[in-house]
Amino acid sequence: MSLFLNRGQTLRRVVGSIAIAAALAACGGGTSQYDKFEPGRVIAFGDENSLLTSEGKRWSINNITTDETTKVDTFSCSSNPIWVQRVASNYDYVFAECNPKSAAVKAFFRASNGAVVDDLQAQIDAQVAAGGFRSDDLTTVMIGANDILALYKQYPTRTAEDLKNDAADRGKALAKQVNRIVELGGKVLLSDLPDMGLSPYALAEKAANTDVDRAELITSLVDAFNVALGTNILIDGRYIGLVQSNTRSKLMKKSPGSFELKNVKESACLASAELPDCNTKTLVEGAGNSTYLWADEWHFSPRAHYEFGRLAIARAEDNPF
């Protein structure tokens, strides 16, 4: 029996999983669309997983190519796109932070580095102050990883059960803000939280501590967060499409070969190459753009962003927005 799941908790997880499945059914398509939704803008909310710097760098692996003649390194912000760039490019939209062809900008960041769920309200407020939402706005939301990390670091001063309750409260708070975007007129592609218990950080914590399975603890916090999120969002696929990033992250860990991954446990970036400055010239030996699941101890690789983006695009096209 897991140290974090007694019989009652197992029942709650099963019930929660059923609730999320119901939310996915309502928010995840299955309804025929007569008119394909064409957004007028894409607006990204969340943390650094949905953000580029002003120079177009990402909290993943940046692509650097070297001219064999001049030996000059060139950075391409369009290569190794993060998931929200993939969503925007599906409609031929670009963010100002990565616009090498000077195209009309129709994608915008409200996300911020290090953001937690409590910061989402201010991001939405900033959009309201800038003119608000339109009925053809497609917004993306992925946030919560920094919340889970902050909660985990309070263990064992706080009990696992107390921390899971706090994680659930944050999931509810996220749902409230997502519902608010809908009330303000936007459509939402909402990503649940990937399993951060699979991260190199979580595995290192597990190896360094013998009291409990620390990776499993982190996963249990993510599960509590996602269950509360899934059971409190507006269950209506006309407004919210739920992107199953958690399930996809578990599949990539379970069957790496299916995703052409060679390493799902370690960081691709050298410890000295802190994000967002990691690039293809600062990787550990044998690592590649798309062969590792993790860029650093807590952030995903371009391959993972590709998968999350692919899921989000499919959801946007299938939902009856």
Coordinates of N, CA, C and O in Angstrom, one line a residue, residues 6-126:
N6 N -4.4 5.8 1.4 CA -5.2 4.8 2.2 C -6.4 4.4 1.4 O -6.6 4.9 0.3
R7 N -7.2 3.5 1.9 CA -8.4 3.0 1.1 C -9.3 4.2 0.7 O -9.8 4.2 -0.4
G8 N -9.6 5.1 1.7 CA -10.5 6.2 1.4 C -9.9 7.1 0.3 O -10.6 7.6 -0.6
Q9 N -8.6 7.3 0.4 CA -7.9 8.2 -0.6 C -8.0 7.5 -2.0 O -8.1 8.2 -3.0
T10 N -7.8 6.2 -2.0 CA -7.9 5.5 -3.3 C -9.3 5.7 -3.9 O -9.4 6.0 -5.1
L11 N -10.3 5.6 -3.1 CA -11.7 5.8 -3.6 C -11.8 7.3 -4.2 O -12.4 7.5 -5.2
R12 N -11.3 8.2 -3.4 CA -11.4 9.6 -3.9 C -10.7 9.8 -5.2 O -11.1 10.5 -6.1
R13 N -9.5 9.1 -5.4 CA -8.8 9.3 -6.6 C -9.6 8.7 -7.8 O -9.7 9.2 -8.9
V14 N -10.2 7.5 -7.5 CA -11.1 6.9 -8.6 C -12.2 7.8 -8.9 O -12.5 8.0 -10.1
V15 N -12.9 8.3 -7.9 CA -14.0 9.3 -8.1 C -13.5 10.5 -8.9 O -14.1 11.0 -9.8
G16 N -12.3 11.0 -8.5 CA -11.8 12.2 -9.1 C -11.5 11.9 -10.6 O -11.7 12.7 -11.5
S17 N -10.9 10.7 -10.8 CA -10.6 10.3 -12.2 C -11.8 10.2 -13.1 O -11.8 10.6 -14.2
I18 N -12.9 9.7 -12.5 CA -14.2 9.7 -13.2 C -14.7 11.1 -13.5 O -15.2 11.4 -14.6
A19 N -14.5 12.0 -12.5 CA -14.9 13.4 -12.7 C -14.1 14.0 -13.8 O -14.7 14.8 -14.7
I20 N -12.8 13.8 -13.9 CA -12.0 14.4 -14.9 C -12.4 13.8 -16.3 O -12.4 14.5 -17.3
A21 N -12.7 12.5 -16.3 CA -13.1 11.9 -17.6 C -14.4 12.5 -18.1 O -14.5 12.8 -19.3
A22 N -15.3 12.8 -17.1 CA -16.5 13.5 -17.5 C -16.2 14.9 -18.1 O -16.8 15.4 -19.0
A23 N -15.3 15.6 -17.4 CA -14.9 16.9 -17.8 C -14.3 16.9 -19.2 O -14.5 17.7 -20.1
L24 N -13.4 15.9 -19.4 CA -12.8 15.7 -20.7 C -13.8 15.5 -21.8 O -13.7 16.0 -22.9
A25 N -14.8 14.7 -21.5 CA -15.8 14.4 -22.5 C -16.6 15.6 -22.9 O -16.9 15.9 -24.0
A26 N -16.9 16.5 -21.9 CA -17.6 17.7 -22.1 C -16.7 18.8 -22.7 O -17.2 19.6 -23.5
C27 N -15.5 18.8 -22.4 CA -14.6 19.9 -22.8 C -13.7 19.4 -24.0 O -12.9 20.2 -24.4
G28 N -13.8 18.1 -24.4 CA -12.8 17.6 -25.3 C -13.3 17.1 -26.6 O -12.8 16.2 -27.2
G29 N -14.3 17.7 -27.1 CA -14.8 17.4 -28.4 C -15.8 16.3 -28.4 O -16.5 16.0 -27.4
G30 N -15.9 15.6 -29.5 CA -16.9 14.5 -29.6 C -18.2 15.1 -30.2 O -19.2 14.4 -30.5
T31 N -18.3 16.5 -30.2 CA -19.4 17.2 -30.8 C -19.1 17.7 -32.2 O -18.1 18.3 -32.4
S32 N -19.9 17.4 -33.1 CA -19.6 17.9 -34.5 C -19.6 19.4 -34.6 O -20.5 20.1 -34.0
Q33 N -18.7 19.9 -35.3 CA -18.6 21.3 -35.6 C -19.1 21.6 -37.0 O -18.6 21.0 -37.9
Y34 N -20.0 22.6 -37.1 CA -20.5 23.0 -38.4 C -19.6 24.0 -39.0 O -19.3 24.1 -40.2
D35 N -19.0 24.9 -38.1 CA -18.1 26.0 -38.5 C -16.9 25.9 -37.8 O -16.9 25.9 -36.5
K36 N -15.7 25.7 -38.5 CA -14.5 25.6 -37.8 C -14.1 26.9 -37.1 O -14.2 28.0 -37.7
F37 N -13.7 26.8 -35.9 CA -13.3 28.0 -35.1 C -12.0 28.6 -35.6 O -11.0 27.9 -35.7
E38 N -12.0 29.8 -36.0 CA -10.8 30.5 -36.5 C -10.6 31.7 -35.5 O -11.3 32.7 -35.6
P39 N -9.6 31.6 -34.6 CA -9.4 32.7 -33.6 C -8.8 33.9 -34.3 O -8.1 33.9 -35.3
G40 N -9.2 35.1 -33.7 CA -8.7 36.3 -34.2 C -7.4 36.6 -33.5 O -6.5 37.3 -34.1
R41 N -7.2 36.1 -32.3 CA -5.9 36.3 -31.6 C -5.7 35.0 -30.7 O -6.6 34.3 -30.4
V42 N -4.4 34.8 -30.4 CA -4.0 33.8 -29.4 C -3.3 34.5 -28.2 O -2.4 35.3 -28.5
I43 N -3.8 34.3 -27.0 CA -3.3 34.9 -25.8 C -2.8 33.9 -24.8 O -3.7 33.0 -24.4
A44 N -1.5 33.9 -24.5 CA -1.0 32.8 -23.6 C -0.9 33.3 -22.2 O -0.2 34.3 -21.9
F45 N -1.5 32.6 -21.3 CA -1.5 32.8 -19.8 C -0.7 31.7 -19.2 O -0.6 30.6 -19.7
G46 N -0.1 32.0 -18.0 CA 0.6 31.0 -17.2 C 1.9 31.3 -16.8 O 2.2 32.5 -16.5
D47 N 2.8 30.3 -16.7 CA 4.2 30.5 -16.2 C 5.2 30.4 -17.4 O 4.8 30.6 -18.5
E48 N 6.4 30.2 -17.0 CA 7.5 30.2 -18.0 C 7.4 29.1 -19.1 O 8.0 29.2 -20.1
N49 N 6.5 28.1 -18.8 CA 6.3 27.0 -19.8 C 5.5 27.6 -21.0 O 5.4 26.9 -22.0
S50 N 4.9 28.8 -20.9 CA 4.1 29.4 -21.9 C 4.7 30.8 -22.3 O 3.9 31.7 -22.5
L51 N 6.0 30.9 -22.3 CA 6.6 32.2 -22.4 C 7.9 32.2 -23.1 O 8.7 31.2 -23.0
L52 N 8.2 33.3 -23.9 CA 9.5 33.5 -24.5 C 10.0 34.8 -23.9 O 9.3 35.7 -23.5
T53 N 11.4 34.9 -23.8 CA 11.9 36.2 -23.4 C 11.8 37.2 -24.5 O 11.4 36.9 -25.6
S54 N 12.2 38.4 -24.3 CA 12.1 39.5 -25.3 C 13.0 39.2 -26.5 O 12.8 39.6 -27.6
E55 N 14.0 38.3 -26.3 CA 14.9 37.9 -27.4 C 14.5 36.6 -28.0 O 15.1 36.1 -28.9
G56 N 13.3 36.1 -27.6 CA 12.8 34.8 -28.2 C 13.3 33.6 -27.6 O 13.1 32.5 -28.1
K57 N 14.0 33.6 -26.4 CA 14.5 32.4 -25.8 C 13.4 31.8 -25.0 O 12.5 32.4 -24.6
R58 N 13.6 30.5 -24.8 CA 12.5 29.7 -24.1 C 13.1 29.0 -22.9 O 14.3 28.8 -22.8
W59 N 12.2 28.6 -22.0 CA 12.6 27.8 -20.8 C 12.6 26.3 -21.2 O 11.9 25.5 -20.6
S60 N 13.4 26.1 -22.2 CA 13.6 24.7 -22.7 C 14.9 24.8 -23.4 O 15.8 25.4 -22.9
I61 N 15.1 24.1 -24.5 CA 16.4 24.1 -25.2 C 16.3 25.0 -26.4 O 15.4 24.8 -27.3
N62 N 17.1 26.0 -26.5 CA 17.1 26.9 -27.7 C 18.0 26.3 -28.8 O 19.0 25.7 -28.5
N63 N 17.6 26.6 -30.0 CA 18.4 26.0 -31.1 C 19.4 26.9 -31.7 O 19.2 28.0 -32.0
I64 N 20.7 26.4 -31.7 CA 21.8 27.1 -32.2 C 22.4 26.3 -33.4 O 22.7 25.1 -33.2
T65 N 22.6 27.0 -34.5 CA 23.3 26.4 -35.6 C 24.6 27.1 -35.9 O 24.7 28.3 -35.7
T66 N 25.5 26.4 -36.4 CA 26.9 26.9 -36.7 C 27.1 26.9 -38.2 O 27.1 25.8 -38.8
D67 N 27.5 28.0 -38.8 CA 27.8 28.1 -40.2 C 29.2 27.4 -40.4 O 30.2 27.8 -39.7
E68 N 29.3 26.4 -41.2 CA 30.5 25.6 -41.3 C 31.7 26.4 -41.9 O 32.8 26.2 -41.7
T69 N 31.3 27.5 -42.7 CA 32.3 28.3 -43.3 C 32.8 29.4 -42.4 O 34.0 29.6 -42.2
T70 N 31.9 30.1 -41.8 CA 32.3 31.3 -41.0 C 32.5 30.9 -39.5 O 33.0 31.7 -38.8
K71 N 31.9 29.7 -39.2 CA 32.0 29.3 -37.8 C 31.2 30.2 -36.8 O 31.4 30.2 -35.6
V72 N 30.2 30.9 -37.4 CA 29.4 31.8 -36.6 C 28.1 31.0 -36.1 O 27.5 30.4 -36.9
D73 N 27.8 31.2 -34.9 CA 26.6 30.6 -34.3 C 25.4 31.5 -34.5 O 25.5 32.7 -34.3
T74 N 24.3 30.9 -34.8 CA 23.1 31.6 -35.1 C 21.9 31.0 -34.3 O 21.7 29.8 -34.3
F75 N 21.2 31.8 -33.5 CA 20.1 31.4 -32.8 C 18.8 31.6 -33.6 O 18.6 32.7 -34.1
S76 N 18.0 30.6 -33.6 CA 16.7 30.7 -34.3 C 15.6 30.5 -33.3 O 15.4 29.5 -32.7
C77 N 14.8 31.6 -33.1 CA 13.7 31.5 -32.1 C 12.5 30.7 -32.7 O 11.7 30.3 -31.9
S78 N 12.5 30.5 -34.0 CA 11.4 29.7 -34.6 C 11.6 28.2 -34.4 O 10.7 27.4 -34.6
S79 N 12.9 27.8 -34.2 CA 13.2 26.4 -34.0 C 12.9 26.0 -32.6 O 13.0 26.8 -31.7
N80 N 12.6 24.7 -32.4 CA 12.3 24.2 -31.0 C 11.1 25.0 -30.4 O 11.2 25.4 -29.2
P81 N 10.0 25.2 -31.1 CA 9.0 26.1 -30.5 C 8.3 25.5 -29.3 O 8.2 24.2 -29.2
I82 N 7.9 26.3 -28.4 CA 7.2 25.8 -27.2 C 5.7 25.6 -27.6 O 5.3 26.0 -28.7
W83 N 5.0 25.0 -26.7 CA 3.6 24.5 -27.1 C 2.7 25.6 -27.6 O 1.9 25.4 -28.5
V84 N 2.8 26.8 -26.9 CA 1.9 27.9 -27.4 C 2.3 28.5 -28.7 O 1.5 29.0 -29.4
Q85 N 3.6 28.4 -29.0 CA 4.0 28.8 -30.4 C 3.4 27.9 -31.4 O 3.0 28.3 -32.5
R86 N 3.4 26.6 -31.1 CA 2.8 25.6 -32.0 C 1.3 25.9 -32.2 O 0.8 25.8 -33.3
V87 N 0.6 26.2 -31.1 CA -0.8 26.6 -31.2 C -1.0 27.8 -32.1 O -1.8 27.8 -33.0
A88 N -0.2 28.9 -31.9 CA -0.3 30.1 -32.7 C 0.0 29.8 -34.1 O -0.7 30.3 -35.0
S89 N 1.1 29.1 -34.4 CA 1.5 28.8 -35.8 C 0.5 28.0 -36.5 O 0.4 28.0 -37.8
N90 N -0.4 27.3 -35.8 CA -1.4 26.5 -36.5 C -2.4 27.4 -37.2 O -3.0 27.0 -38.2
Y91 N -2.4 28.7 -36.8 CA -3.3 29.7 -37.5 C -2.4 30.8 -38.2 O -2.9 31.8 -38.6
D92 N -1.1 30.4 -38.4 CA -0.2 31.3 -39.0 C 0.0 32.6 -38.2 O 0.3 33.7 -38.8
Y93 N -0.1 32.5 -36.9 CA 0.1 33.7 -36.0 C 1.5 33.6 -35.4 O 2.0 32.5 -35.2
V94 N 2.0 34.8 -35.1 CA 3.3 34.8 -34.4 C 3.3 35.8 -33.2 O 2.4 36.6 -33.1
F95 N 4.2 35.5 -32.2 CA 4.4 36.4 -31.1 C 5.4 37.5 -31.5 O 6.3 37.2 -32.3
A96 N 5.3 38.7 -30.9 CA 6.3 39.7 -31.2 C 7.7 39.3 -30.8 O 8.7 39.7 -31.4
E97 N 7.8 38.5 -29.8 CA 9.1 38.0 -29.3 C 9.8 37.1 -30.2 O 11.0 36.8 -30.0
C98 N 9.1 36.5 -31.2 CA 9.7 35.7 -32.2 C 9.0 35.9 -33.6 O 8.1 35.2 -33.9
N99 N 9.5 36.9 -34.2 CA 8.8 37.4 -35.5 C 9.9 37.7 -36.5 O 10.0 38.9 -36.9
P100 N 10.7 36.7 -37.0 CA 11.8 37.0 -37.9 C 11.4 37.6 -39.2 O 12.2 38.3 -39.9
K101 N 10.1 37.3 -39.6 CA 9.7 37.8 -40.9 C 8.8 39.1 -40.8 O 8.2 39.5 -41.8
S102 N 8.8 39.7 -39.6 CA 8.0 40.9 -39.4 C 6.6 40.8 -39.9 O 6.0 41.7 -40.5
A103 N 6.0 39.7 -39.5 CA 4.6 39.5 -39.8 C 3.7 40.2 -38.9 O 4.1 40.7 -37.8
A104 N 2.4 40.4 -39.2 CA 1.5 41.0 -38.3 C 1.3 40.1 -37.0 O 1.2 38.9 -37.1
V105 N 1.5 40.8 -35.9 CA 1.5 40.1 -34.6 C 0.0 39.8 -34.2 O -0.7 40.8 -33.9
K106 N -0.3 38.6 -34.0 CA -1.7 38.2 -33.5 C -1.7 37.2 -32.4 O -2.7 36.6 -32.0
A107 N -0.5 37.1 -31.8 CA -0.3 36.2 -30.6 C 0.4 37.0 -29.5 O 1.4 37.7 -29.8
F108 N -0.1 36.8 -28.3 CA 0.4 37.7 -27.2 C 0.7 36.9 -25.9 O -0.1 36.0 -25.6
F109 N 1.7 37.3 -25.2 CA 2.0 36.7 -23.9 C 1.5 37.5 -22.8 O 1.7 38.7 -22.7
R110 N 0.8 36.9 -21.9 CA 0.5 37.4 -20.5 C 1.2 36.6 -19.5 O 1.2 37.0 -18.3
A111 N 1.7 35.4 -19.9 CA 2.4 34.6 -18.9 C 3.7 35.3 -18.4 O 4.2 36.2 -19.0
S112 N 4.1 34.8 -17.2 CA 5.3 35.4 -16.6 C 6.2 34.3 -16.0 O 5.7 33.3 -15.5
N113 N 7.5 34.5 -16.0 CA 8.5 33.6 -15.4 C 8.2 33.4 -13.9 O 8.1 34.4 -13.2
G114 N 8.1 32.2 -13.5 CA 8.0 31.9 -12.0 C 6.6 32.1 -11.5 O 6.3 32.0 -10.3
A115 N 5.6 32.3 -12.4 CA 4.2 32.5 -12.0 C 3.6 31.3 -11.3 O 3.9 30.2 -11.6
V116 N 2.8 31.6 -10.3 CA 2.0 30.6 -9.6 C 0.5 30.9 -9.9 O 0.2 32.0 -10.4
V117 N -0.3 30.0 -9.4 CA -1.8 30.2 -9.7 C -2.3 31.6 -9.2 O -3.1 32.2 -9.9
D118 N -1.8 32.0 -8.1 CA -2.3 33.3 -7.6 C -2.0 34.5 -8.5 O -2.6 35.5 -8.4
D119 N -1.0 34.3 -9.4 CA -0.6 35.4 -10.3 C -1.5 35.4 -11.5 O -1.5 36.4 -12.3
L120 N -2.3 34.4 -11.8 CA -3.1 34.4 -13.0 C -4.2 35.5 -13.0 O -4.5 36.1 -14.0
Q121 N -4.7 35.8 -11.8 CA -5.7 36.9 -11.8 C -5.1 38.2 -12.3 O -5.8 38.9 -13.0
A122 N -3.9 38.5 -11.9 CA -3.3 39.7 -12.3 C -3.0 39.7 -13.8 O -3.1 40.7 -14.5
Q123 N -2.7 38.5 -14.4 CA -2.5 38.4 -15.8 C -3.8 38.7 -16.6 O -3.8 39.4 -17.6
I124 N -4.9 38.2 -16.1 CA -6.2 38.4 -16.7 C -6.6 39.9 -16.5 O -7.1 40.5 -17.5
D125 N -6.3 40.4 -15.4 CA -6.6 41.8 -15.2 C -5.8 42.7 -16.2 O -6.4 43.7 -16.7
A126 N -4.6 42.3 -16.4 CA -3.8 43.1 -17.4 C -4.4 43.0 -18.8 O -4.4 44.0 -19.5

